[in-house]
PDB file of C-alpha atoms in Angstrom:
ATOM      1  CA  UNK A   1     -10.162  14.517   3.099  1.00 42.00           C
ATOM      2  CA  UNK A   2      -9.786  18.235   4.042  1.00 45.00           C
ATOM      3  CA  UNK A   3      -7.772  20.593   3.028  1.00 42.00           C
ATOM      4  CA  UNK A   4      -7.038  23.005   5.522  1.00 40.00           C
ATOM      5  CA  UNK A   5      -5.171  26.578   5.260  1.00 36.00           C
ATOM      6  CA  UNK A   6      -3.568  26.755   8.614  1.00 39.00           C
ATOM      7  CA  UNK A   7      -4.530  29.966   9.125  1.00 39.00           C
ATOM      8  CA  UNK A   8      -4.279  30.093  13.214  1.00 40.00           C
ATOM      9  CA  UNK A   9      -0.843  28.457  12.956  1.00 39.00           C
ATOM     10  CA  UNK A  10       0.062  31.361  10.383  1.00 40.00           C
ATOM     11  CA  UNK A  11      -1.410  33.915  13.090  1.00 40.00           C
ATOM     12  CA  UNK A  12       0.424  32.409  15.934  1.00 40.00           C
ATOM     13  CA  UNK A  13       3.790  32.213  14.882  1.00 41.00           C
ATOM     14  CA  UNK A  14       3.471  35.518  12.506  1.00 44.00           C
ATOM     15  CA  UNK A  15       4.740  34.045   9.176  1.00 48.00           C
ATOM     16  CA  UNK A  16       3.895  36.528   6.530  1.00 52.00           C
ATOM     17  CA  UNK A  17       3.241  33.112   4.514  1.00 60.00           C
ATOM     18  CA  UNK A  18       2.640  29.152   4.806  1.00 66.00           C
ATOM     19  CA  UNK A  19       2.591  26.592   2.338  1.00 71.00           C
ATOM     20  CA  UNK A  20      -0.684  24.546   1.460  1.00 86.00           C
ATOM     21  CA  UNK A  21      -1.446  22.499   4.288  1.00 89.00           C
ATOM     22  CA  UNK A  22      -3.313  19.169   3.994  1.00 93.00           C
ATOM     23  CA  UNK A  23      -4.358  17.427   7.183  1.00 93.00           C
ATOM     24  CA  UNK A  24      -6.227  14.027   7.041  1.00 94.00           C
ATOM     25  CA  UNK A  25      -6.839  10.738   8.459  1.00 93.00           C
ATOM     26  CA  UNK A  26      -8.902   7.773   9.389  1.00 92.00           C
ATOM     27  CA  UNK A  27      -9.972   5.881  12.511  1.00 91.00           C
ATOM     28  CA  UNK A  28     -11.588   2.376  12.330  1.00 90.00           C
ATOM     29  CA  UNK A  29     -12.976   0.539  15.148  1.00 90.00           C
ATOM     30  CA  UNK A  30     -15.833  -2.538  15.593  1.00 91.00           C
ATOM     31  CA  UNK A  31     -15.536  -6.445  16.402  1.00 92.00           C
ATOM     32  CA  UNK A  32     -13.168  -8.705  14.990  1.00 88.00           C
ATOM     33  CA  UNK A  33     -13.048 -13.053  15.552  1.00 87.00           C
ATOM     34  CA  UNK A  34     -10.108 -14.697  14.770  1.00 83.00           C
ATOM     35  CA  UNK A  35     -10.004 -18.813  14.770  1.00 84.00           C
ATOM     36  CA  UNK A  36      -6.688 -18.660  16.007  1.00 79.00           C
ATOM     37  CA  UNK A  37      -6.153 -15.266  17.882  1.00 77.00           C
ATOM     38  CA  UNK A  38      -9.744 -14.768  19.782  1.00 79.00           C
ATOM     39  CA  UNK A  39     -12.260 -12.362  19.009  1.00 82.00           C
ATOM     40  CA  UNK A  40     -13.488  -9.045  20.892  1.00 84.00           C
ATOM     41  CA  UNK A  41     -14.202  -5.486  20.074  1.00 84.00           C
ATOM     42  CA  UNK A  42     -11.706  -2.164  19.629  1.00 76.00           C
ATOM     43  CA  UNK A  43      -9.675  -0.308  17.189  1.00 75.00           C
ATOM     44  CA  UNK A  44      -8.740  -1.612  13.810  1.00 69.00           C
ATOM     45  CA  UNK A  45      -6.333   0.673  13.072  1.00 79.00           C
ATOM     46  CA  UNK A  46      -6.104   4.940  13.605  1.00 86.00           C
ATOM     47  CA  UNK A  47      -3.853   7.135  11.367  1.00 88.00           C
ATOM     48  CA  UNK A  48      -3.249  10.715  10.659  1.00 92.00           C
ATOM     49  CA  UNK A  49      -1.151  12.294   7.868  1.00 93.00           C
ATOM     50  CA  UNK A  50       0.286  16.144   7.033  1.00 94.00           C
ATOM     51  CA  UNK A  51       0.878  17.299   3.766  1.00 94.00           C
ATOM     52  CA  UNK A  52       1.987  20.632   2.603  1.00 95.00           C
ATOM     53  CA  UNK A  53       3.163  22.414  -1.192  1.00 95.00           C
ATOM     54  CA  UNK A  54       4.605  25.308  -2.111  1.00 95.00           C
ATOM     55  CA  UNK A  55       5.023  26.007  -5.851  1.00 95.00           C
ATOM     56  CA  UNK A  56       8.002  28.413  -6.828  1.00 95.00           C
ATOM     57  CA  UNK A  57       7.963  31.083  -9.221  1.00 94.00           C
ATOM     58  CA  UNK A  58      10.701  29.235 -11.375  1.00 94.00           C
ATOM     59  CA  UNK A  59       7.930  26.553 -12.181  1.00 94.00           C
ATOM     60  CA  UNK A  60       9.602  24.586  -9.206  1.00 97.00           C
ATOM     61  CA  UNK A  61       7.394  22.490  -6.660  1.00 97.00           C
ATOM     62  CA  UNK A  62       8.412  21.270  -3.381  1.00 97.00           C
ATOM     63  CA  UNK A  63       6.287  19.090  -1.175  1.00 96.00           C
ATOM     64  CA  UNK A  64       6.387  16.781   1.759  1.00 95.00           C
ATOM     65  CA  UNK A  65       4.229  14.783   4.434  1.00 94.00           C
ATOM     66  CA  UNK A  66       4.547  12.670   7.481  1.00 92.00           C
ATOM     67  CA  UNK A  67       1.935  10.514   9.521  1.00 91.00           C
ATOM     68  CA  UNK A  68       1.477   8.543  12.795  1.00 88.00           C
ATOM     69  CA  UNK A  69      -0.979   5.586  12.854  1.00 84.00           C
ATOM     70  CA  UNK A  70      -1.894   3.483  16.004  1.00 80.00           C
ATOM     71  CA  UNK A  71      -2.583  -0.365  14.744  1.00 68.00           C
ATOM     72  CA  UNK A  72      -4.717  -2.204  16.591  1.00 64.00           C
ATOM     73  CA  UNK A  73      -5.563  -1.965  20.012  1.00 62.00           C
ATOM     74  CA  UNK A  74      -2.683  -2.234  22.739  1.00 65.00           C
ATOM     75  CA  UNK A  75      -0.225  -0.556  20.073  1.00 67.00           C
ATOM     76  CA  UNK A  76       1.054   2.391  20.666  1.00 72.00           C
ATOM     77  CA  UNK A  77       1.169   5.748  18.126  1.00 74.00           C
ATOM     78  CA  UNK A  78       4.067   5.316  15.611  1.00 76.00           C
ATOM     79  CA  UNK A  79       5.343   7.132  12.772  1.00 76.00           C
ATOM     80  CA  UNK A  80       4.341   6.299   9.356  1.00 76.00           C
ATOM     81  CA  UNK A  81       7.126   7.779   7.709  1.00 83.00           C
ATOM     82  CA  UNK A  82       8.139  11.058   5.624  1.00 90.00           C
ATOM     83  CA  UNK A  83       8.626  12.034   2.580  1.00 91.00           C
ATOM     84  CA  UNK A  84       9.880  15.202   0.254  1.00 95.00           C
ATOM     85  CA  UNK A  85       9.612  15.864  -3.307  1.00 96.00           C
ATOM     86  CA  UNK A  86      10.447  18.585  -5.706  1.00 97.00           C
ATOM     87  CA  UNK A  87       8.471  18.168  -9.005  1.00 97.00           C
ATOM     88  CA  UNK A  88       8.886  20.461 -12.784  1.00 96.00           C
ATOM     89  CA  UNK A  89       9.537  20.191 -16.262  1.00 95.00           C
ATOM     90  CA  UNK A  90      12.043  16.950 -15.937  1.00 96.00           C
ATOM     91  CA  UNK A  91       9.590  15.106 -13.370  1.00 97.00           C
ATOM     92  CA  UNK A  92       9.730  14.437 -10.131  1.00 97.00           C
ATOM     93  CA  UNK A  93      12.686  13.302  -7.547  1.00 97.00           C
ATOM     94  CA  UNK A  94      11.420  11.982  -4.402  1.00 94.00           C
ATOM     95  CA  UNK A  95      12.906  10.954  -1.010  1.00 91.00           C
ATOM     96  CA  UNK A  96      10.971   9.066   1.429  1.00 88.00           C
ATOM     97  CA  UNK A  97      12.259   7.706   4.438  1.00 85.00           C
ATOM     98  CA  UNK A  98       9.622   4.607   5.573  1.00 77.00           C
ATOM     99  CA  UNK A  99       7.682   2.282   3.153  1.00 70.00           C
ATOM    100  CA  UNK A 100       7.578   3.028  -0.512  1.00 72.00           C
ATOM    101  CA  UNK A 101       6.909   1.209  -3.514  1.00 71.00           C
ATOM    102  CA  UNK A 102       5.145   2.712  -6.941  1.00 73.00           C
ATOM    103  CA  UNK A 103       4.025  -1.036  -8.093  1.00 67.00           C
ATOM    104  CA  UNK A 104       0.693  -0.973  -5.933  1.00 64.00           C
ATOM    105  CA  UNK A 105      -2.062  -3.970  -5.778  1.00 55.00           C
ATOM    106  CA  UNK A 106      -5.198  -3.628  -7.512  1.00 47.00           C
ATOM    107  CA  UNK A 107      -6.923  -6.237  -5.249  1.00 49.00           C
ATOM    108  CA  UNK A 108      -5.218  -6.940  -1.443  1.00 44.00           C
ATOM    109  CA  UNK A 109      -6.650  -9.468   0.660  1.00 43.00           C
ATOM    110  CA  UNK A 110      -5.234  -7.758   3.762  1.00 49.00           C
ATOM    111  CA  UNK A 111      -2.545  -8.776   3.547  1.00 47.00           C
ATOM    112  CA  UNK A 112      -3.623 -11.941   5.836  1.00 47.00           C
ATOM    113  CA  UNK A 113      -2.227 -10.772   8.931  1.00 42.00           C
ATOM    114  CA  UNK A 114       1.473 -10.461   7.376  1.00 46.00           C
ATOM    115  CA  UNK A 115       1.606 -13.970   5.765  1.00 49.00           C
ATOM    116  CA  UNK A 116       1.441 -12.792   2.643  1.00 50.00           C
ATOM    117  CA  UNK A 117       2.343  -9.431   0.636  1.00 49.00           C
ATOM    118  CA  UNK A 118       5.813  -7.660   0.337  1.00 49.00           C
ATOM    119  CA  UNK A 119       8.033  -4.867   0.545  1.00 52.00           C
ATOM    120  CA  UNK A 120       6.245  -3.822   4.126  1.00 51.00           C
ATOM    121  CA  UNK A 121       9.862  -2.716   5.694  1.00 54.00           C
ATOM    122  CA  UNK A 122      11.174   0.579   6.425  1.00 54.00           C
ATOM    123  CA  UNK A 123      13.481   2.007   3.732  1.00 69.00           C
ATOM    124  CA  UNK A 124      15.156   5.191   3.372  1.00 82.00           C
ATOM    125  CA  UNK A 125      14.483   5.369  -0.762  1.00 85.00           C
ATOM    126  CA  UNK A 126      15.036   7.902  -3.597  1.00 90.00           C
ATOM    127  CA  UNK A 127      12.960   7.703  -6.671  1.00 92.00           C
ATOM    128  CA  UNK A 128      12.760   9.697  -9.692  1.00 96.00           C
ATOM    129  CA  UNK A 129       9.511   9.378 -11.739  1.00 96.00           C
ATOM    130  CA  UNK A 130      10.134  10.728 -15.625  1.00 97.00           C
ATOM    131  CA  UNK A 131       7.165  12.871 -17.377  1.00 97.00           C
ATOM    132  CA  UNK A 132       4.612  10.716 -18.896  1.00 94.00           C
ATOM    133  CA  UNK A 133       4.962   9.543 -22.558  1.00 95.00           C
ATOM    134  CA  UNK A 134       1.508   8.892 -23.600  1.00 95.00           C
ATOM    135  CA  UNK A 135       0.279   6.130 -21.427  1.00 97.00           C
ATOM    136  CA  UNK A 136       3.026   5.300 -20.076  1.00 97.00           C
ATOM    137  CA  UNK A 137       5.445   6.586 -17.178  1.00 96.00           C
ATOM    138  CA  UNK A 138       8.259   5.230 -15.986  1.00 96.00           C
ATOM    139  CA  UNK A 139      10.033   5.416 -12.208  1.00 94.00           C
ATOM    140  CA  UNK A 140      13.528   4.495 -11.239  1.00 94.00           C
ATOM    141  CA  UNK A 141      14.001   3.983  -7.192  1.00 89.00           C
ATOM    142  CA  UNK A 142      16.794   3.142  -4.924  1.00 87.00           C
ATOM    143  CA  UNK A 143      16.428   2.032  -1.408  1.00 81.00           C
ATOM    144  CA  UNK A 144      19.466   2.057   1.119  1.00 71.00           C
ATOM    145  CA  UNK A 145      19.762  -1.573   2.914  1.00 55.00           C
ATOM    146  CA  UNK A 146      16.757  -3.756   2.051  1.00 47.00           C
ATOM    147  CA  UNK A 147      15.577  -5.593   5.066  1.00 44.00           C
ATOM    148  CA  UNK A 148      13.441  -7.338   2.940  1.00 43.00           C
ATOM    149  CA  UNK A 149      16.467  -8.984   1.123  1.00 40.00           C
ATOM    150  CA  UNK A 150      18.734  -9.366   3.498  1.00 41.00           C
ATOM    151  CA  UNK A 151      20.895  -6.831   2.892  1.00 43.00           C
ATOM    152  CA  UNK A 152      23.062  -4.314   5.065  1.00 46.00           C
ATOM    153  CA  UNK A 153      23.828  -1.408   5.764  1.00 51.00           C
ATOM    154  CA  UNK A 154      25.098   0.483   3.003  1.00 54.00           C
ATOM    155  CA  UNK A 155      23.899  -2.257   0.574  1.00 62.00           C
ATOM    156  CA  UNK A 156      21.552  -0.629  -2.645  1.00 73.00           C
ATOM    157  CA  UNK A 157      18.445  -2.243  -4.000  1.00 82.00           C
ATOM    158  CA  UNK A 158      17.338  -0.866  -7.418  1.00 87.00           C
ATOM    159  CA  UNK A 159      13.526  -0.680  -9.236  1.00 88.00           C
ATOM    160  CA  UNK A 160      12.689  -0.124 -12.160  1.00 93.00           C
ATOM    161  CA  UNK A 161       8.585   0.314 -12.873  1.00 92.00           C
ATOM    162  CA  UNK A 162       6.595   1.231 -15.974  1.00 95.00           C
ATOM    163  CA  UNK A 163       2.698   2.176 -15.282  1.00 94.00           C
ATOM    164  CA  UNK A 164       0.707   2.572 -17.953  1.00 95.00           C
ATOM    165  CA  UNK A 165      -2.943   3.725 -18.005  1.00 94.00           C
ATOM    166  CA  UNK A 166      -4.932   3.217 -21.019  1.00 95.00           C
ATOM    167  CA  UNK A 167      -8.601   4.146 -21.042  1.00 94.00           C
ATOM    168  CA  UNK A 168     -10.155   1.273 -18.233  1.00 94.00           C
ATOM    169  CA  UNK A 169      -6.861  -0.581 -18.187  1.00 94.00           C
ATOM    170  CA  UNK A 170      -4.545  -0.265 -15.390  1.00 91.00           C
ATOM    171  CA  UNK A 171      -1.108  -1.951 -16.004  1.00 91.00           C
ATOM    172  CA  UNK A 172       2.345  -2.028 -14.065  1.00 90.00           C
ATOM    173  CA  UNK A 173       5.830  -3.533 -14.535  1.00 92.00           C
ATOM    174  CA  UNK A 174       8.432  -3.642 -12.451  1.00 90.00           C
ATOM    175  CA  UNK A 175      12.062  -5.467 -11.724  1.00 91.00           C
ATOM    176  CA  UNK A 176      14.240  -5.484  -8.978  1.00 85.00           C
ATOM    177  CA  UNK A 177      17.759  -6.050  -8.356  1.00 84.00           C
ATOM    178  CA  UNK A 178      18.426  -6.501  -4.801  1.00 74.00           C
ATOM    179  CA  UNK A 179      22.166  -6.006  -3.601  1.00 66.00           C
ATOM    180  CA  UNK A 180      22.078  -9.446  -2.359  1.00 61.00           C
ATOM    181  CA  UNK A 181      22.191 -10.772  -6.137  1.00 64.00           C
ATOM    182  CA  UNK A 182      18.469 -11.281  -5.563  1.00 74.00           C
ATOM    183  CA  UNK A 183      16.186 -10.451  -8.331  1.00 82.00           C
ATOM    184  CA  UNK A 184      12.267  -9.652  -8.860  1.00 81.00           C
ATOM    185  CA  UNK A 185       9.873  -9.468 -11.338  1.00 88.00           C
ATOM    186  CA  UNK A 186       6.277  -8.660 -10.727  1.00 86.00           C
ATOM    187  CA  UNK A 187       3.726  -7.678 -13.447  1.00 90.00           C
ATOM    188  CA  UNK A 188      -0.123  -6.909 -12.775  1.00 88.00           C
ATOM    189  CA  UNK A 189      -3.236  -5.214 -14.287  1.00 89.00           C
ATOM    190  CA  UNK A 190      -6.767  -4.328 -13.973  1.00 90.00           C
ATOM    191  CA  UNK A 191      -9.805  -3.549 -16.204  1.00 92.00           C
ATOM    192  CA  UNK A 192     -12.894  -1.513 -14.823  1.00 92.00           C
ATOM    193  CA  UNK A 193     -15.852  -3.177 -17.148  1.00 95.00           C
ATOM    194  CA  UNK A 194     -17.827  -0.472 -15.743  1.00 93.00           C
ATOM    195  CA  UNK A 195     -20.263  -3.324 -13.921  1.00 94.00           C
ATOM    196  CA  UNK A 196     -17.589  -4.813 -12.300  1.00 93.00           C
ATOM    197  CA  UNK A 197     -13.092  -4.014 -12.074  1.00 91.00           C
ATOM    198  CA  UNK A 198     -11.390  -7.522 -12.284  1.00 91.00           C
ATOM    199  CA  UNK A 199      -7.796  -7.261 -12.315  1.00 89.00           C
ATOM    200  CA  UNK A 200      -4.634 -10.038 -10.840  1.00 88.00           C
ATOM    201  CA  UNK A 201      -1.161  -9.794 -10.229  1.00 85.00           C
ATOM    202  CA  UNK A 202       2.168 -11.993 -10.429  1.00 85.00           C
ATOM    203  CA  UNK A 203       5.467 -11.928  -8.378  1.00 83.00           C
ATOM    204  CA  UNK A 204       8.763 -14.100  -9.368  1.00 84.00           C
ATOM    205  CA  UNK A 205      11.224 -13.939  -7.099  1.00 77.00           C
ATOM    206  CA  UNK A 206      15.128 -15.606  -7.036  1.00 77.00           C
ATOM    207  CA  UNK A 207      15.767 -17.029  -3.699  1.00 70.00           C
ATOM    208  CA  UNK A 208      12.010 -16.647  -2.311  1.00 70.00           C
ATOM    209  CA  UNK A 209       8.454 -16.880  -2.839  1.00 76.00           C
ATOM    210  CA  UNK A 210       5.932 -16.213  -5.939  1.00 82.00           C
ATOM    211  CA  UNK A 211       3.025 -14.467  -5.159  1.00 83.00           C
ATOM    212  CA  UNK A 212      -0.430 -15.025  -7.461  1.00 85.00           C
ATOM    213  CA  UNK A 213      -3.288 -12.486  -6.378  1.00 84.00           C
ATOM    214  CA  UNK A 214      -6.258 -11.835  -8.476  1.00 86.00           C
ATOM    215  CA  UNK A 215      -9.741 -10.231  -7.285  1.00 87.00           C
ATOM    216  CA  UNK A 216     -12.679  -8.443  -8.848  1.00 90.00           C
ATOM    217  CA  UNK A 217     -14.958  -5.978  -7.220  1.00 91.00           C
ATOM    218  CA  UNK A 218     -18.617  -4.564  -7.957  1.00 94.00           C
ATOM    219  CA  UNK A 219     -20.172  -1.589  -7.160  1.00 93.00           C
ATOM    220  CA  UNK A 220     -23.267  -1.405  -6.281  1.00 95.00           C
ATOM    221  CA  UNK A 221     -24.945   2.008  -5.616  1.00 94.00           C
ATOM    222  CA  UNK A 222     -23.296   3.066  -2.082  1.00 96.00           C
ATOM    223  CA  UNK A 223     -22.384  -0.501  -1.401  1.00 96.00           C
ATOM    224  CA  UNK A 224     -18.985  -2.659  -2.996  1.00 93.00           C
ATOM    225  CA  UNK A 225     -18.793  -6.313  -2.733  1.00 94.00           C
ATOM    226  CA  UNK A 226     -14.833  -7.155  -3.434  1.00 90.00           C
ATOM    227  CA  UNK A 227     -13.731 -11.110  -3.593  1.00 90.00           C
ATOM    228  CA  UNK A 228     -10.186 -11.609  -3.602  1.00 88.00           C
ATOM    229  CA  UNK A 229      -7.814 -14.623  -3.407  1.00 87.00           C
ATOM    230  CA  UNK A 230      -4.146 -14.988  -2.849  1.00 85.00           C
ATOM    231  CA  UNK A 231      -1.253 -17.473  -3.269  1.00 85.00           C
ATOM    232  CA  UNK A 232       2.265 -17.854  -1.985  1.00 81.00           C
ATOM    233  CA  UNK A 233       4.634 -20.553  -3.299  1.00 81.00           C
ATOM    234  CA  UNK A 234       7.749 -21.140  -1.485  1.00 76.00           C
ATOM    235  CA  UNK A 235      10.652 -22.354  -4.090  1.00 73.00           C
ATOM    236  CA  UNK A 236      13.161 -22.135  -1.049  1.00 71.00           C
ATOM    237  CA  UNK A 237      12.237 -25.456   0.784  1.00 67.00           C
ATOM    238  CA  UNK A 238      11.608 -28.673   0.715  1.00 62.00           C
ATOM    239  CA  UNK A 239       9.016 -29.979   0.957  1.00 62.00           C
ATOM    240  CA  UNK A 240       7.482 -26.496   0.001  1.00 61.00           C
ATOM    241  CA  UNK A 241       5.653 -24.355   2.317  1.00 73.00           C
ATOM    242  CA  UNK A 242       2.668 -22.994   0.352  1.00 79.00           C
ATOM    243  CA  UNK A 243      -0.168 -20.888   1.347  1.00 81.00           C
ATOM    244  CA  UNK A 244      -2.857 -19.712   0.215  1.00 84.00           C
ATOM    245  CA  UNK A 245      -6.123 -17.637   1.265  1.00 86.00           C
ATOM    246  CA  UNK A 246      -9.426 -16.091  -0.081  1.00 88.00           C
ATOM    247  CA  UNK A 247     -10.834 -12.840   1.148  1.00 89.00           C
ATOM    248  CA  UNK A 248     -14.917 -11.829   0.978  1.00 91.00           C
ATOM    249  CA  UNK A 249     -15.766  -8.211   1.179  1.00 91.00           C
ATOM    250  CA  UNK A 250     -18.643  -5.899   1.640  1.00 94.00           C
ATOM    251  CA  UNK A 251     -18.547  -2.604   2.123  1.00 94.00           C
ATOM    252  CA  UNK A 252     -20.963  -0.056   2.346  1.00 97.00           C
ATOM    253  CA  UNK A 253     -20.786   3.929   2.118  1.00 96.00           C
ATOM    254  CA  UNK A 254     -22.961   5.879   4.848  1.00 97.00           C
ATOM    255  CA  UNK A 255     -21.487   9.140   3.849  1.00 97.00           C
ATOM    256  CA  UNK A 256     -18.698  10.473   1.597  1.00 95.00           C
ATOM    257  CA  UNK A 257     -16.675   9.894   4.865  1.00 96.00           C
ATOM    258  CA  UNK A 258     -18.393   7.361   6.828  1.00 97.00           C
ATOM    259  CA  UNK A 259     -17.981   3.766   5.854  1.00 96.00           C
ATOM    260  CA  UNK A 260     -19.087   0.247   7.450  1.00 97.00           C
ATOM    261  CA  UNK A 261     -18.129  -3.455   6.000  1.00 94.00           C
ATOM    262  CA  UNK A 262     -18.157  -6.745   6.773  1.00 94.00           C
ATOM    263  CA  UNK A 263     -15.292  -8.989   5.558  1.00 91.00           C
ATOM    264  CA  UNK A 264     -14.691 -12.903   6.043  1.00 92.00           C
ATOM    265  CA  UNK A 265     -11.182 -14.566   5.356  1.00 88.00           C
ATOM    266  CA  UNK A 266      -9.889 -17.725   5.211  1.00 88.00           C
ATOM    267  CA  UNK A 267      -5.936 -18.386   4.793  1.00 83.00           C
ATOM    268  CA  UNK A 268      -3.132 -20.196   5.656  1.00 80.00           C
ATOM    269  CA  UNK A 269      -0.725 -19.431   8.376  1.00 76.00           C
ATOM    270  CA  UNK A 270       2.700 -21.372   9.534  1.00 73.00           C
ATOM    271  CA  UNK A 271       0.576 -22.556  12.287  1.00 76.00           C
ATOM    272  CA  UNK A 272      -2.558 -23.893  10.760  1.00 79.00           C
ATOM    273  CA  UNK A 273      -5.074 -22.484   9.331  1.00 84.00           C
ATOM    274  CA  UNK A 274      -7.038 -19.399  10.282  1.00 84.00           C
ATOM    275  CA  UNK A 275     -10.566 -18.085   9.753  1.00 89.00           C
ATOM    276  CA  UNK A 276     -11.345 -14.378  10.519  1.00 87.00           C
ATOM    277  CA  UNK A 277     -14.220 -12.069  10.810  1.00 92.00           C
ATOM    278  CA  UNK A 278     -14.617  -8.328  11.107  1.00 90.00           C
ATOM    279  CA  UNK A 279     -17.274  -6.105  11.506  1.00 95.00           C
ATOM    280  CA  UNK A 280     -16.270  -1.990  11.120  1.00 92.00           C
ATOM    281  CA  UNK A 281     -16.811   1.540  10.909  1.00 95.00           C
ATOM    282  CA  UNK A 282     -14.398   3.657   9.672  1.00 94.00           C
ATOM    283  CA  UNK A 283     -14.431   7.524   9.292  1.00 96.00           C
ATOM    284  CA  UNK A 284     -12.503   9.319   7.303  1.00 94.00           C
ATOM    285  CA  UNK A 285     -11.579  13.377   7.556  1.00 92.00           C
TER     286      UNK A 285
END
């Protein structure tokens, strides 16, 4: 990633100043097989993102971005969202209208084509993260009519999540009460042993589905070789309609921007189940 001072822009439009202007992105193509979907060569997924920050004289600091991405071939360009935050003393508030969520997973297994992972939808959210106490920092966020829950308009979901970073240990928290009288409770780690990062995560969830994930990477020089595995138990039905899936990755660095991998997974789908393979280059500016 690049940062870039838009100086032509500046020149063009005659600004006597511009904020800090960040412009990156990443395309990804190569040849993917799918047991269930075919196989055959393209994109993987394109996206571009624009940031910019301008820091007051009263200690103040505003910032913002927005992106488009194209997703796999035949898609067309969409927006990824935007976002703007003003940061100081008291932390930082935060409004981002798209996909948000602080508690982030340590090891994904790509989400298996959408059959398992959550809080994908579009939200319009406001989040407030407090200063750090020691190793710990706390956010609070509100999002505006949860797809993900059901909800409507003008229906409130709130978060609470604690982070805490401790040396090699990774750790998050969070609960969330959905306006729907839905709750959540999700609480994950991971530990770089230097050789290797191992780290897992739990969701509970009233109403819906648990979620087990756990992985472990290992670096190796300029090349990573990540094995992940993920679980979905549905406590809404009966009989219960469980999946599950494993994930084999390996990934190797031909520049600081340049990146090929290989990656094999094997899950479950509500059709069957489904092998996939994918061979790609991504590049990164």
């Amino acid at each position: 990633m690049k940062k870039i001072l838009a100086i032509a822009v500046a020149t063009a439009i005659s600004a006597p100043a511009m904020a800090d202007m960040t412009i990156s992105g990443s395309t990804t193509f190569g040849w993917i097989g799918d047991s269930l979907n075919g196989e055959g060569f393209g994109t993987d997924g394109s996206s571009i993102s624009v940031s910019g920050s301008e820091a007051l004289e009263n200690g103040l600091t505003f910032s913002g971005a927005f992106g488009f991405e194209n997703g796999a071939k035949g898609q067309e360009v969409a927006g990824t969202g935007s976002n703007m935050a003003v940061a100081g003393d008291f932390g930082t508030v935060k409004i981002v209208n798209g996909t948000y969520d602080p508690y982030t997973e340590s090891f994904g297994t790509d989400n298996f084509a959408g059959e398992f992972g959550v809080e994908s939808d579009p939200l319009t959210v406001i989040s407030y993260t407090a200063p750090a106490m020691g190793p710990v920092t706390l956010v609070v966020d509100t999002s505006e009519g949860g797809v993900d829950a059901g909800a409507g308009a003008g229906a409130y979901d709130v978060q609470v999540t604690a982070l805490v970073k401790a040396g090699a240990f990774s750790g998050r928290v969070a609960y969330k009460n959905y306006d729907s009288a839905d709750n959540r409770v999700r609480v994950g780690g991971s530990y770089d042993l230097g050789v290797a990062k191992v780290g897992a995560s739990f969701q509970m969830q009233d109403n819906a589905y648990d979620y087990t994930s756990y992985g472990v990477s290992v670096p190796m020089g300029a090349t990573t070789i990540g094995l992940s595995a993920s679980k979905k138990e549905d406590t809404t039905a009966t009989p219960a309609a469980d999946m599950s899936g494993t994930s084999l990755n390996v990934s190797h660095a031909l520049s600081s921007n340049v990146t090929a991998a290989v990656q094999y997974d094997k899950y479950d789908t509500a059709t069957g189940e489904n092998t996939r393979t994918k061979a790609l280059v991504t590049l990164a500016f």
